[in-house]
PDB file of C-alpha atoms in Angstrom:
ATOM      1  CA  UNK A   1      56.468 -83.014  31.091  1.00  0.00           C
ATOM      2  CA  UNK A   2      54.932 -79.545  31.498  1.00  0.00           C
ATOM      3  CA  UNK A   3      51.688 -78.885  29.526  1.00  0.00           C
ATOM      4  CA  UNK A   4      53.462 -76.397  27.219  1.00  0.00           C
ATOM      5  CA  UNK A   5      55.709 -78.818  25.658  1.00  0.00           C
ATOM      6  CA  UNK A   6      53.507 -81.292  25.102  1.00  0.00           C
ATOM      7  CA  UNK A   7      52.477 -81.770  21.310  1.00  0.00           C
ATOM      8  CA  UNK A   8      49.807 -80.141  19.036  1.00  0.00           C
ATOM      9  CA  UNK A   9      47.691 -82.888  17.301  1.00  0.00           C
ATOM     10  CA  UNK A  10      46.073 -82.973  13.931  1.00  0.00           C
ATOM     11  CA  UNK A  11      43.794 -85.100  12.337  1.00  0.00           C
ATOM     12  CA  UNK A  12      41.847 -85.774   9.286  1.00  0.00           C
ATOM     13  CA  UNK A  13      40.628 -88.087   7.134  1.00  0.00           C
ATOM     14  CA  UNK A  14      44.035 -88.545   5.366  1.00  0.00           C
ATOM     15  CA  UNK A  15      46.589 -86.327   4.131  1.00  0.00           C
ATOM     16  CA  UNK A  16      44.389 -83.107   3.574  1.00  0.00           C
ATOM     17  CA  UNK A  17      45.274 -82.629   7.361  1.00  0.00           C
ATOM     18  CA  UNK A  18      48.849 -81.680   6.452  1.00  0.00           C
ATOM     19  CA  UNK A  19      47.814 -78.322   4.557  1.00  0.00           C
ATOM     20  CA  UNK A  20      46.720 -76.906   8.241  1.00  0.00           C
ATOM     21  CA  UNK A  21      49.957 -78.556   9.617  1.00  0.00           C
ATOM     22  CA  UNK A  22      51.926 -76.828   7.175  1.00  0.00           C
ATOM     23  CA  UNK A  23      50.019 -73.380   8.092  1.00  0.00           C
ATOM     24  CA  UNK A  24      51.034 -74.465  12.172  1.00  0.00           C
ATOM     25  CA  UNK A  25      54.904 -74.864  11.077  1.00  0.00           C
ATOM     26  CA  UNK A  26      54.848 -71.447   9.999  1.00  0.00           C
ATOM     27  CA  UNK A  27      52.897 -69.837  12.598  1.00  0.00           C
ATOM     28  CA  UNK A  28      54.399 -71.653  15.672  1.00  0.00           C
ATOM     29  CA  UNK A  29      57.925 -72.962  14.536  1.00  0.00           C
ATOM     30  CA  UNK A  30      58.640 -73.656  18.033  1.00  0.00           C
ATOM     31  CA  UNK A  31      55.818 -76.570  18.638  1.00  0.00           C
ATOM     32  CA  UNK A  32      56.084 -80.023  18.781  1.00  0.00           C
ATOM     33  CA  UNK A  33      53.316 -81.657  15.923  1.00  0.00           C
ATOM     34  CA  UNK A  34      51.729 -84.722  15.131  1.00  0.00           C
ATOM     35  CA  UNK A  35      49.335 -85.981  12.391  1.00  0.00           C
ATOM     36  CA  UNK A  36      47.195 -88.651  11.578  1.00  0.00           C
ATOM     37  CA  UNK A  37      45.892 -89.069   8.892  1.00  0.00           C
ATOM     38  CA  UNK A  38      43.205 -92.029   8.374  1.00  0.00           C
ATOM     39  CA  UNK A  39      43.741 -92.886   4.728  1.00  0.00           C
ATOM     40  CA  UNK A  40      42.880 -96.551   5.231  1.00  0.00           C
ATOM     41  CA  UNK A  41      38.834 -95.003   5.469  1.00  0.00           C
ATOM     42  CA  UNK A  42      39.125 -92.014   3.207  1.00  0.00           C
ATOM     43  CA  UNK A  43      37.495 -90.364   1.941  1.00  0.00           C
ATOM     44  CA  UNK A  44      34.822 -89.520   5.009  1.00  0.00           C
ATOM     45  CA  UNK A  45      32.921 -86.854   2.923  1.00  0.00           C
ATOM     46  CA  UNK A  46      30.209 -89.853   1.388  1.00  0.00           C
ATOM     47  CA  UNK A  47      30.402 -91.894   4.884  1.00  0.00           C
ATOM     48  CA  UNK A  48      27.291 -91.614   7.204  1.00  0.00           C
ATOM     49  CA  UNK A  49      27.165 -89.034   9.689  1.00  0.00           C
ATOM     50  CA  UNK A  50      27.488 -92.070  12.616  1.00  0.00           C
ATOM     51  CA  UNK A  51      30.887 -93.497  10.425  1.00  0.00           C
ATOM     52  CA  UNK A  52      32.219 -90.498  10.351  1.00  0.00           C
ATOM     53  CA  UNK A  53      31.834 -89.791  14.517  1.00  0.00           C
ATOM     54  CA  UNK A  54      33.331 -93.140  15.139  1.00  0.00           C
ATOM     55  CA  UNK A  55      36.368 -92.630  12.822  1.00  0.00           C
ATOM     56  CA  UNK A  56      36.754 -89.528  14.173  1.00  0.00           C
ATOM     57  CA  UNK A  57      37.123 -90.318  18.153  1.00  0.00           C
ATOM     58  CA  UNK A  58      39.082 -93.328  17.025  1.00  0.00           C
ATOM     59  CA  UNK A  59      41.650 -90.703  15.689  1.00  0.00           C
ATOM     60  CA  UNK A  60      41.066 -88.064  18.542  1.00  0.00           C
ATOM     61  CA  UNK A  61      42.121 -90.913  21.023  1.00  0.00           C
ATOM     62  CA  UNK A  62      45.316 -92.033  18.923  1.00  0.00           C
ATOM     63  CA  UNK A  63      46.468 -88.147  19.546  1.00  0.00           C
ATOM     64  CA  UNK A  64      45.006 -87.891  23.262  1.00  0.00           C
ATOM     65  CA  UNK A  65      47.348 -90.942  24.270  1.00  0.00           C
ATOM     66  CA  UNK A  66      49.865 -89.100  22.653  1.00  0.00           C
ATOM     67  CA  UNK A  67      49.330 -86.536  25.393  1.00  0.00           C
ATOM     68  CA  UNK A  68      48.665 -83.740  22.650  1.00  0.00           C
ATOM     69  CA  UNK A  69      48.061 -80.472  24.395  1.00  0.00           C
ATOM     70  CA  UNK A  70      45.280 -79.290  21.901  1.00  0.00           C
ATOM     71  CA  UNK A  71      43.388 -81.234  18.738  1.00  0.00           C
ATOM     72  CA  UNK A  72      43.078 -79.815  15.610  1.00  0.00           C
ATOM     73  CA  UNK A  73      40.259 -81.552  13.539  1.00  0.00           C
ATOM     74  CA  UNK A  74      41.989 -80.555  10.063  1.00  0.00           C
ATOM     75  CA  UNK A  75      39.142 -81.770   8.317  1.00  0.00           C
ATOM     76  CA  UNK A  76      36.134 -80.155   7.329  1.00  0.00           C
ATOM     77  CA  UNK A  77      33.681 -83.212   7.219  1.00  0.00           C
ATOM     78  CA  UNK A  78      34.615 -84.329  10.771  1.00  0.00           C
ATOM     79  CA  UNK A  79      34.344 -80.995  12.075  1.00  0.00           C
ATOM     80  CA  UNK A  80      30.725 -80.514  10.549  1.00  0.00           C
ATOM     81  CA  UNK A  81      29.615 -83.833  11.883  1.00  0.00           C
ATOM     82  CA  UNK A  82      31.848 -84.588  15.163  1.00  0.00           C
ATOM     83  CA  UNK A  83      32.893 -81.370  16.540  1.00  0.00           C
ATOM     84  CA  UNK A  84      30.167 -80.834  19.408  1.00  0.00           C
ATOM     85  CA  UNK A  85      30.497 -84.082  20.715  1.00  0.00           C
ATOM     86  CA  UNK A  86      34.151 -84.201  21.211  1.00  0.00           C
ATOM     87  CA  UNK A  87      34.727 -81.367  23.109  1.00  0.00           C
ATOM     88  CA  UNK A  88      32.090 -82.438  25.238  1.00  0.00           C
ATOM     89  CA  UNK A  89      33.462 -85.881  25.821  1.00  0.00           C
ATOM     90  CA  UNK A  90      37.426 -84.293  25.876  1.00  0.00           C
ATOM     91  CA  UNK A  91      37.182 -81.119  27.655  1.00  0.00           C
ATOM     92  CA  UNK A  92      40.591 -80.872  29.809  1.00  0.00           C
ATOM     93  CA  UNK A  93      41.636 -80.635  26.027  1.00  0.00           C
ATOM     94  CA  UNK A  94      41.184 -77.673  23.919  1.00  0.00           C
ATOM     95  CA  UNK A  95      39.705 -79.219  19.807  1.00  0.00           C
ATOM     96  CA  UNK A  96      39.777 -76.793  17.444  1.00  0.00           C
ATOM     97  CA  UNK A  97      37.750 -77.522  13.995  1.00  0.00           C
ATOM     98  CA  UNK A  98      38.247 -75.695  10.671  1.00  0.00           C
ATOM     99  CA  UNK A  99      35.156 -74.703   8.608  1.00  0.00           C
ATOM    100  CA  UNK A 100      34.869 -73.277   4.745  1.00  0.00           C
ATOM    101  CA  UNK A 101      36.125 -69.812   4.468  1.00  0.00           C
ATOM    102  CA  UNK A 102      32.750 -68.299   3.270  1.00  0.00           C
ATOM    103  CA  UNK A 103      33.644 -65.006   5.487  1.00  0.00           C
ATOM    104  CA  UNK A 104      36.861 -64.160   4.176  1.00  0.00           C
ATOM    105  CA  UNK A 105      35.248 -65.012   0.731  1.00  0.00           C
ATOM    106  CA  UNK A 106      32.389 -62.524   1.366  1.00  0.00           C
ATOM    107  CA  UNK A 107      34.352 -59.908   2.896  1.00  0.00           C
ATOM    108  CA  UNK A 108      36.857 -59.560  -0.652  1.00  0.00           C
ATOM    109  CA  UNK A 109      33.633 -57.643  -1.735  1.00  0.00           C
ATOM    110  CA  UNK A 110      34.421 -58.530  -5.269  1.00  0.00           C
ATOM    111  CA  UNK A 111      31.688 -58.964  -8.236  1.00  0.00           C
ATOM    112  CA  UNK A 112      31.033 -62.501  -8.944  1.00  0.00           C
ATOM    113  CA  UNK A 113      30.254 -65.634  -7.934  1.00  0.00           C
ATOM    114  CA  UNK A 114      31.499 -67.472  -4.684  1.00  0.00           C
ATOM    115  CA  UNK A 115      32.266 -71.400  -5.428  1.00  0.00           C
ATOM    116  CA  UNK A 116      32.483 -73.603  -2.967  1.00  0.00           C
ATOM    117  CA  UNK A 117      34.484 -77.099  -3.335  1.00  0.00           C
ATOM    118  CA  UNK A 118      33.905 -79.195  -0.413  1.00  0.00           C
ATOM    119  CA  UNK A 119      32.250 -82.821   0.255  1.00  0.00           C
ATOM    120  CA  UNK A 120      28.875 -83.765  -0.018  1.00  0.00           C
ATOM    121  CA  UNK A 121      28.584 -84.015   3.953  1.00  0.00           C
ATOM    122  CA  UNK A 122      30.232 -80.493   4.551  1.00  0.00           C
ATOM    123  CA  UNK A 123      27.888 -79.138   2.616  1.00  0.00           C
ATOM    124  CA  UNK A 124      24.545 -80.229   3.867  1.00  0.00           C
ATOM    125  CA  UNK A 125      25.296 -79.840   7.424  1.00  0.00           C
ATOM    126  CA  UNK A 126      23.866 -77.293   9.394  1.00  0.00           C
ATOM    127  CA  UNK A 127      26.836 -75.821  10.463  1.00  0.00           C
ATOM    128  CA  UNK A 128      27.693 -74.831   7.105  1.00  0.00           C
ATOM    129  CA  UNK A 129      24.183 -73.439   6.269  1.00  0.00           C
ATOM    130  CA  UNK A 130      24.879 -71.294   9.382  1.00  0.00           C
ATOM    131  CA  UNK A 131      27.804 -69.738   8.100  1.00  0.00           C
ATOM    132  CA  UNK A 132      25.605 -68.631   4.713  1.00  0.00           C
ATOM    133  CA  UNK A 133      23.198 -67.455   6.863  1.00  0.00           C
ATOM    134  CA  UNK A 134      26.062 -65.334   8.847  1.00  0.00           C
ATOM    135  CA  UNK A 135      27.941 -64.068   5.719  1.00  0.00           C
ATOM    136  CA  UNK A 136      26.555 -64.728   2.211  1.00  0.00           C
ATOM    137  CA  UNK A 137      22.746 -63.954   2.690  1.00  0.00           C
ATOM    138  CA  UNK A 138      23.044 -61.322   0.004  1.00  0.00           C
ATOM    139  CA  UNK A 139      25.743 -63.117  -2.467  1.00  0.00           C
ATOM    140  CA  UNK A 140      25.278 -65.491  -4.846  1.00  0.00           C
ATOM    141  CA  UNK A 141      26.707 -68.586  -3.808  1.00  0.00           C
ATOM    142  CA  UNK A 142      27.474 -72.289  -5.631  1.00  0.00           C
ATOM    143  CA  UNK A 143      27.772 -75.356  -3.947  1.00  0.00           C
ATOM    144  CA  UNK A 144      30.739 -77.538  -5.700  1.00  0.00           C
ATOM    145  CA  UNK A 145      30.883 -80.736  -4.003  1.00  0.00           C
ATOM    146  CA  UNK A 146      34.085 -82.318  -5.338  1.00  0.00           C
ATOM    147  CA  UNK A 147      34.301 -85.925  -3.566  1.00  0.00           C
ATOM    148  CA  UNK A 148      36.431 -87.358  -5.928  1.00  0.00           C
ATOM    149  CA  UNK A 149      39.029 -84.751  -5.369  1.00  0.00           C
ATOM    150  CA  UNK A 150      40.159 -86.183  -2.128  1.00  0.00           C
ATOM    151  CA  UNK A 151      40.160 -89.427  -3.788  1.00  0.00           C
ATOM    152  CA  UNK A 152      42.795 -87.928  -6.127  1.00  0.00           C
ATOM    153  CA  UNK A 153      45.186 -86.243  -3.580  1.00  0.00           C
ATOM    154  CA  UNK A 154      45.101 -89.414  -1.758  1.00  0.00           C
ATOM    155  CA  UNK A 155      46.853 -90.740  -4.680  1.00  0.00           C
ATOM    156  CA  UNK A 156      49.415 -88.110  -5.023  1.00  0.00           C
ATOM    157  CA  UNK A 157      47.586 -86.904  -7.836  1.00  0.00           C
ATOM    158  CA  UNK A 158      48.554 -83.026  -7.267  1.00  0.00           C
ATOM    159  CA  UNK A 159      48.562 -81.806 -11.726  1.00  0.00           C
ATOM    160  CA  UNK A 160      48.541 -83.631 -14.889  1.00  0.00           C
ATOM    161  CA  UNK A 161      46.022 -84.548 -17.313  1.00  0.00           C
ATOM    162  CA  UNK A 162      43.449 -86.720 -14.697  1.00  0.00           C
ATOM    163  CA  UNK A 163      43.108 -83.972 -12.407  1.00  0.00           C
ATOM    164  CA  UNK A 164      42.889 -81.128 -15.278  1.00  0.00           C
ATOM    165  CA  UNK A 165      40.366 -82.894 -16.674  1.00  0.00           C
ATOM    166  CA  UNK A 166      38.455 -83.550 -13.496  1.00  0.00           C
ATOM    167  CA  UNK A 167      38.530 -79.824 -12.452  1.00  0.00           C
ATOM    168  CA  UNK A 168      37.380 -78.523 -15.556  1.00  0.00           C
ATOM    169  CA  UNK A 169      34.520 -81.070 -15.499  1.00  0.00           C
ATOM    170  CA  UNK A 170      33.010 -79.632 -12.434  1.00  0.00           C
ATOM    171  CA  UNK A 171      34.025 -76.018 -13.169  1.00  0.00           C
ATOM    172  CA  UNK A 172      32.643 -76.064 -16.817  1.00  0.00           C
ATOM    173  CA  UNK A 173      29.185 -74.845 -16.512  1.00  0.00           C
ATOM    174  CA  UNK A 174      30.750 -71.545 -14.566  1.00  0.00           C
ATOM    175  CA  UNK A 175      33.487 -70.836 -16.723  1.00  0.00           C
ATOM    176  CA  UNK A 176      31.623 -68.273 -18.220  1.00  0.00           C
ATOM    177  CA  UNK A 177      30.484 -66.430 -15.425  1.00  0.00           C
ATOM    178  CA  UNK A 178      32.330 -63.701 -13.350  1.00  0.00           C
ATOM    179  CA  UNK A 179      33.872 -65.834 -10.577  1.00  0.00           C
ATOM    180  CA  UNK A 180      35.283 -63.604  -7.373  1.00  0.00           C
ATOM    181  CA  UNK A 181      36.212 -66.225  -5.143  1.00  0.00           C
ATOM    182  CA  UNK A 182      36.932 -70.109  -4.743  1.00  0.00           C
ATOM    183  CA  UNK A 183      36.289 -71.706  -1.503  1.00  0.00           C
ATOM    184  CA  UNK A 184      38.503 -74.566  -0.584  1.00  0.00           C
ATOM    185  CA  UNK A 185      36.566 -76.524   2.161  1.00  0.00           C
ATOM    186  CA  UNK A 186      38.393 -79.657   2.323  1.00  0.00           C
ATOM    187  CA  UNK A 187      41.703 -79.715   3.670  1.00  0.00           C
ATOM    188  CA  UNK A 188      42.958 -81.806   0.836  1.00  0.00           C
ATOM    189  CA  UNK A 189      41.923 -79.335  -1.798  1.00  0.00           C
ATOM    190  CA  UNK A 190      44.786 -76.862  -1.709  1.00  0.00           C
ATOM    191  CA  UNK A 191      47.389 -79.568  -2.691  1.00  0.00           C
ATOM    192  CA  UNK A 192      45.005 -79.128  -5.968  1.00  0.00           C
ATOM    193  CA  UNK A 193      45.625 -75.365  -5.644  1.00  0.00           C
ATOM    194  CA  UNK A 194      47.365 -74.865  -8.998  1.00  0.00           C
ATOM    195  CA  UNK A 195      45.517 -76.946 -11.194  1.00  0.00           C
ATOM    196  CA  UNK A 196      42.625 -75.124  -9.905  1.00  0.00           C
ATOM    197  CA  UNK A 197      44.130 -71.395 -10.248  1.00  0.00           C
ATOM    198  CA  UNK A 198      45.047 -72.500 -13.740  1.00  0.00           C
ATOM    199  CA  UNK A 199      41.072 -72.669 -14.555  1.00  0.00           C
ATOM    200  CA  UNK A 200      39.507 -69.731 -12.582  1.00  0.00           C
ATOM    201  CA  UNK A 201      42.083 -67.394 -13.203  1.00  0.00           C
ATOM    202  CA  UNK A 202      42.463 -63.998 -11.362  1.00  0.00           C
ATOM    203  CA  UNK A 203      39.370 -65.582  -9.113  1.00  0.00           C
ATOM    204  CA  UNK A 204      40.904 -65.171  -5.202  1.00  0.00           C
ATOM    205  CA  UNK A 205      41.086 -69.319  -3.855  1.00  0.00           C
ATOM    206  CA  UNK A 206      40.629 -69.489  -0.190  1.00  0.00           C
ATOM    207  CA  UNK A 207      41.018 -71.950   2.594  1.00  0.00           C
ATOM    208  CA  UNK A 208      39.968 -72.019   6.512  1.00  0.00           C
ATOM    209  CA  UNK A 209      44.069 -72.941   7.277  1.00  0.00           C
ATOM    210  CA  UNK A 210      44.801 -69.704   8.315  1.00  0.00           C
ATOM    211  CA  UNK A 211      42.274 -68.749  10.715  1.00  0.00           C
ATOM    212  CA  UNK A 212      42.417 -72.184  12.174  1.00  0.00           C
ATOM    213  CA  UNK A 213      46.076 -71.899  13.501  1.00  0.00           C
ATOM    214  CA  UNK A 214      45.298 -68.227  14.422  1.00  0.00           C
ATOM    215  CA  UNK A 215      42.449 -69.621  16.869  1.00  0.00           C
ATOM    216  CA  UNK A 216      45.167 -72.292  17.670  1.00  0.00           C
ATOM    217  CA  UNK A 217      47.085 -69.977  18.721  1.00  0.00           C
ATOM    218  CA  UNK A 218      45.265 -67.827  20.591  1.00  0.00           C
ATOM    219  CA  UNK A 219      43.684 -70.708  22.325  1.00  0.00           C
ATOM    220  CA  UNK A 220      47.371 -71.925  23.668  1.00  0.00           C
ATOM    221  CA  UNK A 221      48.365 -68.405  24.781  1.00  0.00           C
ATOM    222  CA  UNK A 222      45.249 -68.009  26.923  1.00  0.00           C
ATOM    223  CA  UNK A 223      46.195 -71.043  28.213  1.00  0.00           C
ATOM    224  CA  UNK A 224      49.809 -69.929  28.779  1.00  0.00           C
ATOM    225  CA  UNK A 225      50.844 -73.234  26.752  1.00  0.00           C
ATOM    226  CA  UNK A 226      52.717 -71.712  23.880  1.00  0.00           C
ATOM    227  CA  UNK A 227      56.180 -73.720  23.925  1.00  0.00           C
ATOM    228  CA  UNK A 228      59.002 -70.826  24.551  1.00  0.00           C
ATOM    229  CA  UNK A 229      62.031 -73.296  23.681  1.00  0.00           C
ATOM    230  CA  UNK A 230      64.640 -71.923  21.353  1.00  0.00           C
ATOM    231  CA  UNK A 231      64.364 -75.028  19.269  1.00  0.00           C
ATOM    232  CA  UNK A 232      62.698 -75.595  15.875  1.00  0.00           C
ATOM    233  CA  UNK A 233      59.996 -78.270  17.353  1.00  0.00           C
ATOM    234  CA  UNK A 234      59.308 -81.960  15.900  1.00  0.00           C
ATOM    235  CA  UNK A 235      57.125 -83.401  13.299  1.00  0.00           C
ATOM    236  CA  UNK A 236      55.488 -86.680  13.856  1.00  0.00           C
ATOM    237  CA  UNK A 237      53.562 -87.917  11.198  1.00  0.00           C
ATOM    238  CA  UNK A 238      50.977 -91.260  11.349  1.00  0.00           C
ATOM    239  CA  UNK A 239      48.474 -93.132   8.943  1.00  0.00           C
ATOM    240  CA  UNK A 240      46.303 -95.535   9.115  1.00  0.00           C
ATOM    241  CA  UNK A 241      47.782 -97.060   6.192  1.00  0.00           C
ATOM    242  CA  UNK A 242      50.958 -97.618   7.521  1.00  0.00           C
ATOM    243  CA  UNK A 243      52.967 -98.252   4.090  1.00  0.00           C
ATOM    244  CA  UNK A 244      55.905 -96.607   2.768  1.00  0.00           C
ATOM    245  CA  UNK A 245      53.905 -95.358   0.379  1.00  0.00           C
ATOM    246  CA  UNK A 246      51.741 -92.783   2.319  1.00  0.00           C
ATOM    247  CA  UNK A 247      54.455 -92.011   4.378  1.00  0.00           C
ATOM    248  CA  UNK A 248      56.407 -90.819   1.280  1.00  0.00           C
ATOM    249  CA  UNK A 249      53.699 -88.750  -0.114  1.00  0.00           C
ATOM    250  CA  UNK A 250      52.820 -86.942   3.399  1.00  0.00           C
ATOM    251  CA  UNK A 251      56.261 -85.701   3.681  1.00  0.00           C
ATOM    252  CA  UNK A 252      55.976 -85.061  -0.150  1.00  0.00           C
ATOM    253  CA  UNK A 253      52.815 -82.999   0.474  1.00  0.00           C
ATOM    254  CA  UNK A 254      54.887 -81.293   3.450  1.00  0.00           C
ATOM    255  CA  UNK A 255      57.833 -80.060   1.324  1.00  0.00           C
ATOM    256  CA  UNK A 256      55.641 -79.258  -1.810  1.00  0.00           C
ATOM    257  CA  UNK A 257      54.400 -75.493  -2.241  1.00  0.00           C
ATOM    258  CA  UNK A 258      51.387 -74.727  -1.560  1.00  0.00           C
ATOM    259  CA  UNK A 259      50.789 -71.669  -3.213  1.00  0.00           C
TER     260      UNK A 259
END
């Protein structure tokens, strides 16, 4: 088979991978995709940093035999903690991570806070502190880490009561403040998208999907692997937990709005 109709590969932790996926179908209709998602060990945002690595290859592996072209780590915990390591262990194969959108964030130039959601390891890794140090040196920013969101979406648990009530616990002590921006960076958090536009209002929400499968992108036409059939390309989809169950609610989470 030649390289440019091979398939794209995503991972993450569990089904917060198919938000980026769903960004991919849009961009690059044409490409074949496949996802799995490790539910069976999520969530990876509270698991040590040498956990996380081996969950991660274990995943990255699953896709390689698949003969994926590229690797999209569609979760922002592995990225932070496995990125450098697997590009230098798969290099024929292009792996693209996704990291919080604190630029895009910045760059609204609004009045107001900048919250970011995202998981206890995301947020004390040194690749995130970089990206403050890049872009939000002179804003003030607030750490949200929401753990137990992921927990929720991994449920199916996408409005209602449970998650209302969760939100607005973290939110509360900012409610009063002048938020400009919300930072989305987990991969499973913009399935939460309304529930969390319903609390911060006019506040711009933000996730690193888009600029992901633009670097996707760009990374495949360099490599003069963009797949030029005519044909609306296939969707694979794989978990860990191999029930009906998650299967259902991944191609739930596919059809669902995203707004």
């Amino acid at each position: 088979m030649q390289e440019k109709y091979k398939p794209i590969g995503f991972m993450d932790s569990g089904v917060g991978g198919l938000s980026v996926m769903k960004e991919a179908i849009k961009a690059l209709p044409q490409e074949n995709l496949i996802h799995f998602g490790d539910s069976k060990n999520a969530p990876y945002g509270i698991k040590t940093d040498e956990e996380i690595k081996k969950l991660t290859f274990s995943a990255v592996e699953f896709l390689i035999k698949k003969q994926c072209k590229a690797i999209v780590i569609a979760c922002n915990t592995a990225t932070s903690v496995a990125i450098n390591d697997l590009r230098e262990i798969y290099k024929e194969v292009p792996i693209i991570g996704i990291e919080p959108a604190v630029k895009p964030a910045v760059e609204l130039n609004e009045d107001g806070k900048i919250i970011v959601m995202a998981t206890p390891v995301t947020l004390k890794k040194e690749k995130f502190n970089h990206l403050l140090e890049m872009y939000g040196s002179d804003r003030e920013i607030i750490f949200l880490p929401c753990p137990e969101l992921v927990e929720l979406i991994e449920r199916g648990v996408l409005e209602g009561e449970e998650l209302d009530n969760y939100l607005l616990s973290k939110f509360k002590p900012y409610l009063n403040d002048k938020i400009s921006a919300v930072v989305l960076g987990c991969t499973h958090y913009p399935f939460a998208k309304k529930a969390i536009k319903k609390i911060v209002g006019d506040a711009k929400i933000i996730d690193g999907s888009y600029g992901t499968v633009k670097q996707l992108k760009n990374i495949l036409m360099r490599r003069d692997e963009l797949n030029d059939s005519n044909s609306k390309g296939t969707i694979e989809i794989f978990n860990s937990l191999n029930s009906n169950d998650i299967l259902e609610l991944c191609n739930m989470l596919l059809s669902a709005e995203v707004e």
